[in-house]
Short mmCIF file of C-alpha atoms in Angstrom, two decimals:
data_model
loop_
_atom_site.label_atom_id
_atom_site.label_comp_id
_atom_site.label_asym_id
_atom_site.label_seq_id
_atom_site.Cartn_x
_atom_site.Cartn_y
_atom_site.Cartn_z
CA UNK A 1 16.63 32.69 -0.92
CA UNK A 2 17.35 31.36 -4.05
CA UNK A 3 19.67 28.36 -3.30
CA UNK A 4 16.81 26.44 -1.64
CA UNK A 5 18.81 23.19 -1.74
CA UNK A 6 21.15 24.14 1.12
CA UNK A 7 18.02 24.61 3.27
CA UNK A 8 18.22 21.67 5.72
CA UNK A 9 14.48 20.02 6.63
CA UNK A 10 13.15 19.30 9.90
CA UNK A 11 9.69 17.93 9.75
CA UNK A 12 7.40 19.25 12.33
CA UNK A 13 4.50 17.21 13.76
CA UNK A 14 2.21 16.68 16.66
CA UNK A 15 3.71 14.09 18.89
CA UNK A 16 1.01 11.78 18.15
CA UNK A 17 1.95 11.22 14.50
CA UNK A 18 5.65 11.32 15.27
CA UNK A 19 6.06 7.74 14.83
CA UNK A 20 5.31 8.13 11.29
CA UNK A 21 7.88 10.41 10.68
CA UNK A 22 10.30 7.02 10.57
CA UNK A 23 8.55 5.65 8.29
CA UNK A 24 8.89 8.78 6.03
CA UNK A 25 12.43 8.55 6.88
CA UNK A 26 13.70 5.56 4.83
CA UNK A 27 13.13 7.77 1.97
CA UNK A 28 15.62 11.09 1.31
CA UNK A 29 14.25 13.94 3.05
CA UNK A 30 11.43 15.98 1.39
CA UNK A 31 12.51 19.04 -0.43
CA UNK A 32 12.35 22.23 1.76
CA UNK A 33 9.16 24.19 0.91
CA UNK A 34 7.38 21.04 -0.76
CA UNK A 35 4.75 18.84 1.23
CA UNK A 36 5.56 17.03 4.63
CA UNK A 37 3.59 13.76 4.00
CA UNK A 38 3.65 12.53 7.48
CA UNK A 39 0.30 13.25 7.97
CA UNK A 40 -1.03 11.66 5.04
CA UNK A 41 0.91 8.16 6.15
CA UNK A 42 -0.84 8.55 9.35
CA UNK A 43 -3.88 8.54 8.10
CA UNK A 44 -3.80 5.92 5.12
CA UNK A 45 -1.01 3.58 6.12
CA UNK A 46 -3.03 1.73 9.42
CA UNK A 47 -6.27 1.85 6.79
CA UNK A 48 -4.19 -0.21 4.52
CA UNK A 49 -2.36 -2.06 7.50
CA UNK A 50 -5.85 -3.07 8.94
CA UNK A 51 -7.71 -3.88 5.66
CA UNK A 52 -4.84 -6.28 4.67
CA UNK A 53 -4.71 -7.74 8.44
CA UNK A 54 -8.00 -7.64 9.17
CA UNK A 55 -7.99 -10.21 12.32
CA UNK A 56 -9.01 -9.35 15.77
CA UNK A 57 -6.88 -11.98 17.53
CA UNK A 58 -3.32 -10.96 15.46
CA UNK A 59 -4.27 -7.18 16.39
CA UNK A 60 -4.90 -8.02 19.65
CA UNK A 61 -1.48 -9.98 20.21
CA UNK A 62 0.48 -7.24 18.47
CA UNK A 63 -1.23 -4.36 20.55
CA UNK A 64 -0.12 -6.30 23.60
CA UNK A 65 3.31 -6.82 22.37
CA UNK A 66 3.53 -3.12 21.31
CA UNK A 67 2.24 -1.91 24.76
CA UNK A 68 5.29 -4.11 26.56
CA UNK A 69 7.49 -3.02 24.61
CA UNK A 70 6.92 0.98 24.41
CA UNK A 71 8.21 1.90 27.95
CA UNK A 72 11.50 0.86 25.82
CA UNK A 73 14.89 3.56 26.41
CA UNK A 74 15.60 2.99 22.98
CA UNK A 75 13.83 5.61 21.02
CA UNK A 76 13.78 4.03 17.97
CA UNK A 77 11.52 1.02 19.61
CA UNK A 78 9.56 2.99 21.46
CA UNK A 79 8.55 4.68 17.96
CA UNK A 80 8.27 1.75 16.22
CA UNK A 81 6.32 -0.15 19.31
CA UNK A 82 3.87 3.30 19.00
CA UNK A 83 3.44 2.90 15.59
CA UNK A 84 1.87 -0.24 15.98
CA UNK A 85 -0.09 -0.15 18.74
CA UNK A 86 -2.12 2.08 16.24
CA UNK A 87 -1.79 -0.13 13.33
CA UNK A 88 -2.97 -2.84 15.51
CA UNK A 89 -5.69 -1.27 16.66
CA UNK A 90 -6.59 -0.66 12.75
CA UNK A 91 -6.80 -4.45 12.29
CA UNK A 92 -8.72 -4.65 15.17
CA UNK A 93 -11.28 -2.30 14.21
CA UNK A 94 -11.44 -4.02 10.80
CA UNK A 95 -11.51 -7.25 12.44
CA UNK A 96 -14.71 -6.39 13.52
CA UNK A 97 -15.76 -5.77 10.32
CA UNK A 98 -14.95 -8.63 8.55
CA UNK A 99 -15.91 -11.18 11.19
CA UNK A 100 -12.53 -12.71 12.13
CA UNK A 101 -10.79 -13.65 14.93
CA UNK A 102 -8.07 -16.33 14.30
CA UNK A 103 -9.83 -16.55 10.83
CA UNK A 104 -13.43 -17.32 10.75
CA UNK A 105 -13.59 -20.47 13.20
CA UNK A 106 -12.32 -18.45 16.10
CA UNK A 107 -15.02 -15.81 15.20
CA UNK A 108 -17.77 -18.25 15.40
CA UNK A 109 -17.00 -19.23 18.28
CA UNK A 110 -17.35 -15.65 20.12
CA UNK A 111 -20.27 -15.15 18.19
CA UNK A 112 -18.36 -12.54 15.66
CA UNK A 113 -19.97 -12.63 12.37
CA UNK A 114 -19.21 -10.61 8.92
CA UNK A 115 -20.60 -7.04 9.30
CA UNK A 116 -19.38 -5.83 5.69
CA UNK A 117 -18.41 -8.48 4.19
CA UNK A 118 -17.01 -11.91 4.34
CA UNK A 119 -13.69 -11.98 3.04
CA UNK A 120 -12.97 -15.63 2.11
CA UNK A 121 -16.27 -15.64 -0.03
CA UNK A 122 -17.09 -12.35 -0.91
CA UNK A 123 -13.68 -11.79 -3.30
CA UNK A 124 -15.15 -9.58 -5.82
CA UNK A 125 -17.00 -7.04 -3.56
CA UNK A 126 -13.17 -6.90 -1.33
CA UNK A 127 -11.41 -6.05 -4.61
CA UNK A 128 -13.87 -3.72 -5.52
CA UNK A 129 -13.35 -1.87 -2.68
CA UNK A 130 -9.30 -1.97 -3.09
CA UNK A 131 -8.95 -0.43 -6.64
CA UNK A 132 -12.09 2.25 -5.09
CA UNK A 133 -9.45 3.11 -2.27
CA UNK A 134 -6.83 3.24 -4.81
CA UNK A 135 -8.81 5.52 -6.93
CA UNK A 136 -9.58 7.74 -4.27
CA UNK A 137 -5.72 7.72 -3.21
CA UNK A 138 -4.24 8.00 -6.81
CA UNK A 139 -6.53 11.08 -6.95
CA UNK A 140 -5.96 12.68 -3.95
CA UNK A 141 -2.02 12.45 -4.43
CA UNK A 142 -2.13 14.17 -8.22
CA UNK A 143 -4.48 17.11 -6.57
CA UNK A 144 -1.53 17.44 -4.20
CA UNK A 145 0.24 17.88 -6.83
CA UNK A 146 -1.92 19.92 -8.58
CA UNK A 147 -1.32 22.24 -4.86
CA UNK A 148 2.29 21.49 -5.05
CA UNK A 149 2.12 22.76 -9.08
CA UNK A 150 0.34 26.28 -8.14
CA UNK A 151 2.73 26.52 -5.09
CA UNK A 152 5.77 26.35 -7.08
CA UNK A 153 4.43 27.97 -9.92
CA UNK A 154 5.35 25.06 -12.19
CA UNK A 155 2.34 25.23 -15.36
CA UNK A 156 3.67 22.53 -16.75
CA UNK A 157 3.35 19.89 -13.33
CA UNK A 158 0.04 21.76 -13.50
CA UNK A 159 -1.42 21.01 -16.78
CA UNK A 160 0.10 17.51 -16.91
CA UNK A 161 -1.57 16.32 -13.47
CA UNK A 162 -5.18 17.95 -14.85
CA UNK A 163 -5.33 16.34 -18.41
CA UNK A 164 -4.23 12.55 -16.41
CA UNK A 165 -7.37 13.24 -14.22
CA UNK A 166 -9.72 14.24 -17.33
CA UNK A 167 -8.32 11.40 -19.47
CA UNK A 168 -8.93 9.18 -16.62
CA UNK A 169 -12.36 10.25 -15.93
CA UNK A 170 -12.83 10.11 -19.80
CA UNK A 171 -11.49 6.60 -19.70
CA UNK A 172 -13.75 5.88 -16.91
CA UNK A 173 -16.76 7.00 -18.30
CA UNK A 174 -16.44 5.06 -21.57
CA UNK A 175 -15.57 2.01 -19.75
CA UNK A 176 -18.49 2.29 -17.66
CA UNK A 177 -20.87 3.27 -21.29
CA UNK A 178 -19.41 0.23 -22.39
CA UNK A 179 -20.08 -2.44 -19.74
CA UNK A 180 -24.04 -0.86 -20.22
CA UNK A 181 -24.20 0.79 -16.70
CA UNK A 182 -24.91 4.37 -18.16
CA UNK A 183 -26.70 5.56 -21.26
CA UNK A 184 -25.43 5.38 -24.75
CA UNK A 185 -25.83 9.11 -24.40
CA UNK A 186 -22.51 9.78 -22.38
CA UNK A 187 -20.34 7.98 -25.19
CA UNK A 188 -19.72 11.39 -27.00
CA UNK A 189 -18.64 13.33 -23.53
CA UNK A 190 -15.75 10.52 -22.68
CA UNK A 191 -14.31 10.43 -26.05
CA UNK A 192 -13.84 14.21 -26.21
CA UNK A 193 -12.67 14.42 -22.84
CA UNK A 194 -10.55 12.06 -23.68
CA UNK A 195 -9.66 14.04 -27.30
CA UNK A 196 -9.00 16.95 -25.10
CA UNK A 197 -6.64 15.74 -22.67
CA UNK A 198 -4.67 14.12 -25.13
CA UNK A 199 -2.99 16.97 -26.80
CA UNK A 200 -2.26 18.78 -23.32
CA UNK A 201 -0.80 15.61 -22.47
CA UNK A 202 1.82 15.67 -25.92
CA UNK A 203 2.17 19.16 -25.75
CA UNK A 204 3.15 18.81 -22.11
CA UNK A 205 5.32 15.84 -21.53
CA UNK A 206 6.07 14.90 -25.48
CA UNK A 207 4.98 12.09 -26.64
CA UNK A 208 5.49 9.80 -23.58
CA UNK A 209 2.66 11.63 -22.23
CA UNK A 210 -0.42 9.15 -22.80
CA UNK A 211 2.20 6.41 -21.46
CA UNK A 212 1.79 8.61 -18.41
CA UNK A 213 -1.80 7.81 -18.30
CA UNK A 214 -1.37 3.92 -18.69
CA UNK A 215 1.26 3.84 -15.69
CA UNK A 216 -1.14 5.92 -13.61
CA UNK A 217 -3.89 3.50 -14.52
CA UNK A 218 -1.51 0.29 -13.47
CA UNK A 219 -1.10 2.12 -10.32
CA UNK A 220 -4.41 2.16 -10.04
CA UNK A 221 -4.85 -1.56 -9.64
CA UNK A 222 -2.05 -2.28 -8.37
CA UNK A 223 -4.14 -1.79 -5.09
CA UNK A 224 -5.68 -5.33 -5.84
CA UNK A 225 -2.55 -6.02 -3.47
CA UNK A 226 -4.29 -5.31 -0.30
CA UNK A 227 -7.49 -8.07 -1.45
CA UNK A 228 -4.59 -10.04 -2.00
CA UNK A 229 -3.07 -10.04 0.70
CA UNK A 230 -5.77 -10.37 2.85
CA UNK A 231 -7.29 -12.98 1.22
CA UNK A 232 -3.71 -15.13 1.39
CA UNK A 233 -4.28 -14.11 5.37
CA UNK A 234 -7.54 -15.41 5.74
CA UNK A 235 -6.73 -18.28 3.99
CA UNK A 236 -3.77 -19.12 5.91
CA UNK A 237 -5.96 -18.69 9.17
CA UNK A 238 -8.69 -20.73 8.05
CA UNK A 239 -6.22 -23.73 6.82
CA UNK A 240 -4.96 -23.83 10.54
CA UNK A 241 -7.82 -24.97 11.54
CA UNK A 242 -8.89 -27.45 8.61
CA UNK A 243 -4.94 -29.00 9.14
CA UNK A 244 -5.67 -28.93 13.12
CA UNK A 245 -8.51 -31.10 12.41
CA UNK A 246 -7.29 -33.78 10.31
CA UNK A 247 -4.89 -35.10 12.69
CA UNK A 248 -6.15 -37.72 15.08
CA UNK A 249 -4.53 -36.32 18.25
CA UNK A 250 -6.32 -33.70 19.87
CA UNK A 251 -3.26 -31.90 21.48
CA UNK A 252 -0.57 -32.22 18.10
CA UNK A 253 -3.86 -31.05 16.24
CA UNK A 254 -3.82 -27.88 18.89
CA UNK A 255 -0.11 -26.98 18.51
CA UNK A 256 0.09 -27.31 14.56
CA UNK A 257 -2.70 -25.02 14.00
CA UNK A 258 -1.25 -22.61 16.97
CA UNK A 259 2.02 -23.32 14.78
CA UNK A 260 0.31 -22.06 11.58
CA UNK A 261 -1.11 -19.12 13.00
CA UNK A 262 2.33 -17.61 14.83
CA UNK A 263 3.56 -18.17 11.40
CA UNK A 264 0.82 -16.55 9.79
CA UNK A 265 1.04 -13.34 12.72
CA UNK A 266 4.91 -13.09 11.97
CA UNK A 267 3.47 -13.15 8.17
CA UNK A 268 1.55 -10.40 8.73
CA UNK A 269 3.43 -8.26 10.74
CA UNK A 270 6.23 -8.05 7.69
CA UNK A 271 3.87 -8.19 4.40
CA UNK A 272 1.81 -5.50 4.88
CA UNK A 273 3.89 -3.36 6.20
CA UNK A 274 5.87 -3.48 3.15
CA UNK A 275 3.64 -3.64 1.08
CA UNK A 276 1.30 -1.09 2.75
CA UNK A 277 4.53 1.40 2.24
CA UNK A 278 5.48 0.48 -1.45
CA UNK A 279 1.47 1.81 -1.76
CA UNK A 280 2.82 4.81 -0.44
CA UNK A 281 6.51 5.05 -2.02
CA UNK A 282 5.35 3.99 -5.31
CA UNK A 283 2.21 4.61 -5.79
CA UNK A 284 1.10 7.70 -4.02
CA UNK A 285 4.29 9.46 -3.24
CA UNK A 286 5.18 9.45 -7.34
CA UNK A 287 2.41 12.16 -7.91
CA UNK A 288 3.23 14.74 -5.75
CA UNK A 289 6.58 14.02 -3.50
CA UNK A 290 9.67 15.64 -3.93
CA UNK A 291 12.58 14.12 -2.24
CA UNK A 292 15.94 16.02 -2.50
CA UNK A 293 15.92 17.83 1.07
CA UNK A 294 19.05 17.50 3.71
CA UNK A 295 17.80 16.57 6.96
CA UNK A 296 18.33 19.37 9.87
CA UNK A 297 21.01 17.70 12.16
CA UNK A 298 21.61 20.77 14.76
CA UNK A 299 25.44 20.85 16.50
CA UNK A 300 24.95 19.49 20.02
CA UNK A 301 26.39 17.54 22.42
CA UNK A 302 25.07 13.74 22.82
CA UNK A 303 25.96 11.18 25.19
CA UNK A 304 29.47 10.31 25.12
CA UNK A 305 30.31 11.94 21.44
CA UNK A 306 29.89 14.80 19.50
CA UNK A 307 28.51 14.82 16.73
CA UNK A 308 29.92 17.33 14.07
CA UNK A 309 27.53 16.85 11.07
CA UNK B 1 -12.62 -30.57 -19.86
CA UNK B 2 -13.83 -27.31 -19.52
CA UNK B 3 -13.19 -26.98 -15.59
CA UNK B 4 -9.63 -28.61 -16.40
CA UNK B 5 -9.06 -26.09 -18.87
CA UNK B 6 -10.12 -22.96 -16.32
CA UNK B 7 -7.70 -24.98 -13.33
CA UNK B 8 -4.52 -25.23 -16.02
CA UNK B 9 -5.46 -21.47 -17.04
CA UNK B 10 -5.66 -20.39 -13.41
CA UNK B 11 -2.36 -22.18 -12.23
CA UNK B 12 -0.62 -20.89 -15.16
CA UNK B 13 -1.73 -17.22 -14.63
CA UNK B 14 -0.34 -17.54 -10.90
CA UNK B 15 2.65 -19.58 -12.02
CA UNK B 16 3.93 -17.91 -14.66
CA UNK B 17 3.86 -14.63 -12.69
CA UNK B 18 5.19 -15.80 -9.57
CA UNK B 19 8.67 -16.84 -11.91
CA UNK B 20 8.80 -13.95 -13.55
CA UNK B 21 8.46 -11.69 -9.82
CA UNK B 22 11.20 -13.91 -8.33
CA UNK B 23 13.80 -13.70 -11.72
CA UNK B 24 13.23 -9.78 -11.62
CA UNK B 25 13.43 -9.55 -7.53
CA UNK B 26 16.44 -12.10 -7.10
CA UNK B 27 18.35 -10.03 -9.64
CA UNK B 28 16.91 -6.71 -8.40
CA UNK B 29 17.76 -8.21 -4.60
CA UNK B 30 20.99 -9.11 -4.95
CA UNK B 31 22.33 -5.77 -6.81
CA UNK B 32 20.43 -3.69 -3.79
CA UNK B 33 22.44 -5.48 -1.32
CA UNK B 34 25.40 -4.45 -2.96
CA UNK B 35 24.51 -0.81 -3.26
CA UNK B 36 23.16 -0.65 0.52
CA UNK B 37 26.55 -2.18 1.23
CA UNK B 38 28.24 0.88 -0.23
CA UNK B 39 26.09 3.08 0.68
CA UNK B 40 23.17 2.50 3.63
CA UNK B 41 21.18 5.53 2.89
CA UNK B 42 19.81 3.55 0.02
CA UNK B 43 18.00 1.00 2.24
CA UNK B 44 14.66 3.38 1.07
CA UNK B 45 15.31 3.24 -2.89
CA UNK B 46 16.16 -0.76 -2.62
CA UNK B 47 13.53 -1.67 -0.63
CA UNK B 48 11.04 -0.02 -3.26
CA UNK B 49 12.87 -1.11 -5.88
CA UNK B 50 12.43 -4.86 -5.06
CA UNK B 51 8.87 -4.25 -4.57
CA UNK B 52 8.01 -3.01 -7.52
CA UNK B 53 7.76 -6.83 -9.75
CA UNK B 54 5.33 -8.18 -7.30
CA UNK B 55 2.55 -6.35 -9.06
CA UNK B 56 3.02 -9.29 -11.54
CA UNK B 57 2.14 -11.68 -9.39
CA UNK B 58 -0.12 -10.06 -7.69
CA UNK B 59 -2.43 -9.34 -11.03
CA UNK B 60 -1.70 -12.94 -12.03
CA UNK B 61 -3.12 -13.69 -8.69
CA UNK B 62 -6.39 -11.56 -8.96
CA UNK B 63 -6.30 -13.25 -12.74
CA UNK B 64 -6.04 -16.49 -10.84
CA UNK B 65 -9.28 -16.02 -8.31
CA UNK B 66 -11.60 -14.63 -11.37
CA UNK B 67 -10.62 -17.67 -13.26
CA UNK B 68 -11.71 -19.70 -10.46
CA UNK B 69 -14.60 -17.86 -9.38
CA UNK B 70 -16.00 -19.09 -13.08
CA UNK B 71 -15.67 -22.69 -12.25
CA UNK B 72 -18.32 -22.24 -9.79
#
């Protein structure tokens, strides 16, 4: 088989994960023979989901709009309805970590207090912990495509994903001499990892290779997205209540801060779902994912027309 | 003074970002709509291709809170 392009592609996945296969969809088709990322989404795209929502109450809500809605004929919202039941039930898990339910008030209330971390306070630990999950997720796609490299026997995709993960580590290292967390002594072994990749790097890609390493290391932090995000949702939930409590009349108090939160639910249904998939489109998909494929659309008779394509 | 200076330098990190992401995605917005009118397949492409500014505003953002995290 060498014309590999008029292969069509049907991805192939449990019935569980399904759902994430439209979400993979708004994208071209991968390229037959390369990696199906479905299962990858379904693993890191309700993280992200939950980590930016974060809320008990707004997981709860969507999990019981989700669960009305999947007995739904339509397949496509029955899918989507299935997809977030489980992205709700992300939030709700992480919820529970951070404390919140309607923001922090509600969570006093029940008795719900910060188990990691506090969200609205503790900024700098929460974006800590979103460029370490983008680290870890940068990294894991260009070892895919290390895979995807050896697969296709491509030394070149090869070489070039290794020296971006020794300059990076080199990179690290010297940031981390610098700031005085290591010994002086591990100066010398970042530079020359650093001396070492370069060259690859040239030799490799030409000279836009070190740029390589400088867009890899934007993508990096542009994870600082999901602390964003969340913190613009906490603070959004907690200003309900502060609003709510400046007006004199108990009941218009009640229905501006239930006004603020539907608009901060319908907020967070939208935002991190897109944002949560330009993580995945941009960031993570750009190391290893090959788009190109033509979807498998087998001849067959449907409803009231045919279709021929 | 010093506190005034860290507000201005705080607003203007978030500001000044937040422009620039809404020149780039209004012009980036309004092209994609034409192309997905042409052609719908491309709802994917557009939909990353808007996203892509907002990591402006997003670092001018995290710029923002470590700004005002030193006022304290």
């Amino acid at each position: 088989m060498k014309d590999k392009k008029e292969i069509p592609v049907l991805l192939d996945n449990p019935s569980a994960i399904k759902p994430f296969e439209l979400l993979l969809s708004l994208l071209q088709p991968p390229k037959y023979g390369t990696i199906d990322a479905t299962k990858l989404l379904a693993v890191f795209f309700p993280i992200f989901f939950g980590l930016i929502v974060g809320d008990i109450g707004y997981g709860l809500i969507l999990l019981i709009i989700s669960l009305i809605l999947n007995p739904h004929k339509n397949l496509i919202i029955k899918n989507i309805s299935k997809l977030f039941s489980y992205v709700s039930i992300s939030s709700i898990f992480f919820g529970l970590l951070f404390g919140e339910f309607f923001g922090h008030s509600g969570g006093k209330i029940l008795n719900i207090y910060p188990v990691l971390f506090d969200r609205q306070k503790d900024i700098v630990p929460f974006l800590i912990l979103s460029i370490s999950i983008g680290i870890f997720h940068i990294l894991l796609g260009l070892i895919l495509g290390i895979i995807k490299g050896i697969k296709e026997k491509h030394n070149r995709e090869i070489f070039e994903k290794i020296s971006i993960i020794l300059s990076l580590f080199g990179l690290f290292l010297l940031v981390v001499v610098m700031a005085d967390f290591l010994p002086k002594g591990f100066f010398i072994p970042s530079i020359s990892l650093i001396i070492i990749s370069m060259p690859i790097l040239i030799l490799v890609k030409g000279f836009i290779g070190p740029l390589e390493v400088l867009s890899t290391i934007a993508n990096i932090l542009s994870y600082a997205r999901i602390m964003a995000l969340g913190l613009a949702g906490v603070m959004i939930a907690n200003i309900a209540y502060t609003i709510g409590g400046f007006i004199e009349d108990v009941i218009i108090g009640i229905i501006i801060a239930t006004l603020i939160h539907i608009l901060n639910l319908l907020l967070s249904i939208f935002s991190p779902t897109i944002q949560s998939l330009r993580l995945h489109y941009v960031e993570f998909f750009s190391k290893f994912y090959e788009t190109g494929g033509k979807k498998y659309n087998p001849f067959k008779k449907g409803g009231d027309l045919i279709c021929t394509q | 003074m010093h506190t005034i200076a860290l507000a201005f330098g705080a607003a203007l990190a978030v500001g000044l970002c937040a422009t620039a992401t809404g020149y780039a995605q209004g012009k980036i917005g309004s092209a994609g709509m034409g192309a997905i009118a042409e052609k719908p397949e491309l709802t994917g492409p557009v939909i990353i291709a808007i996203a892509i500014p907002e990591t402006m505003v997003i670092l001018g953002f995290v710029i923002a809170t470590m700004i005002i995290l030193m006022i304290k």
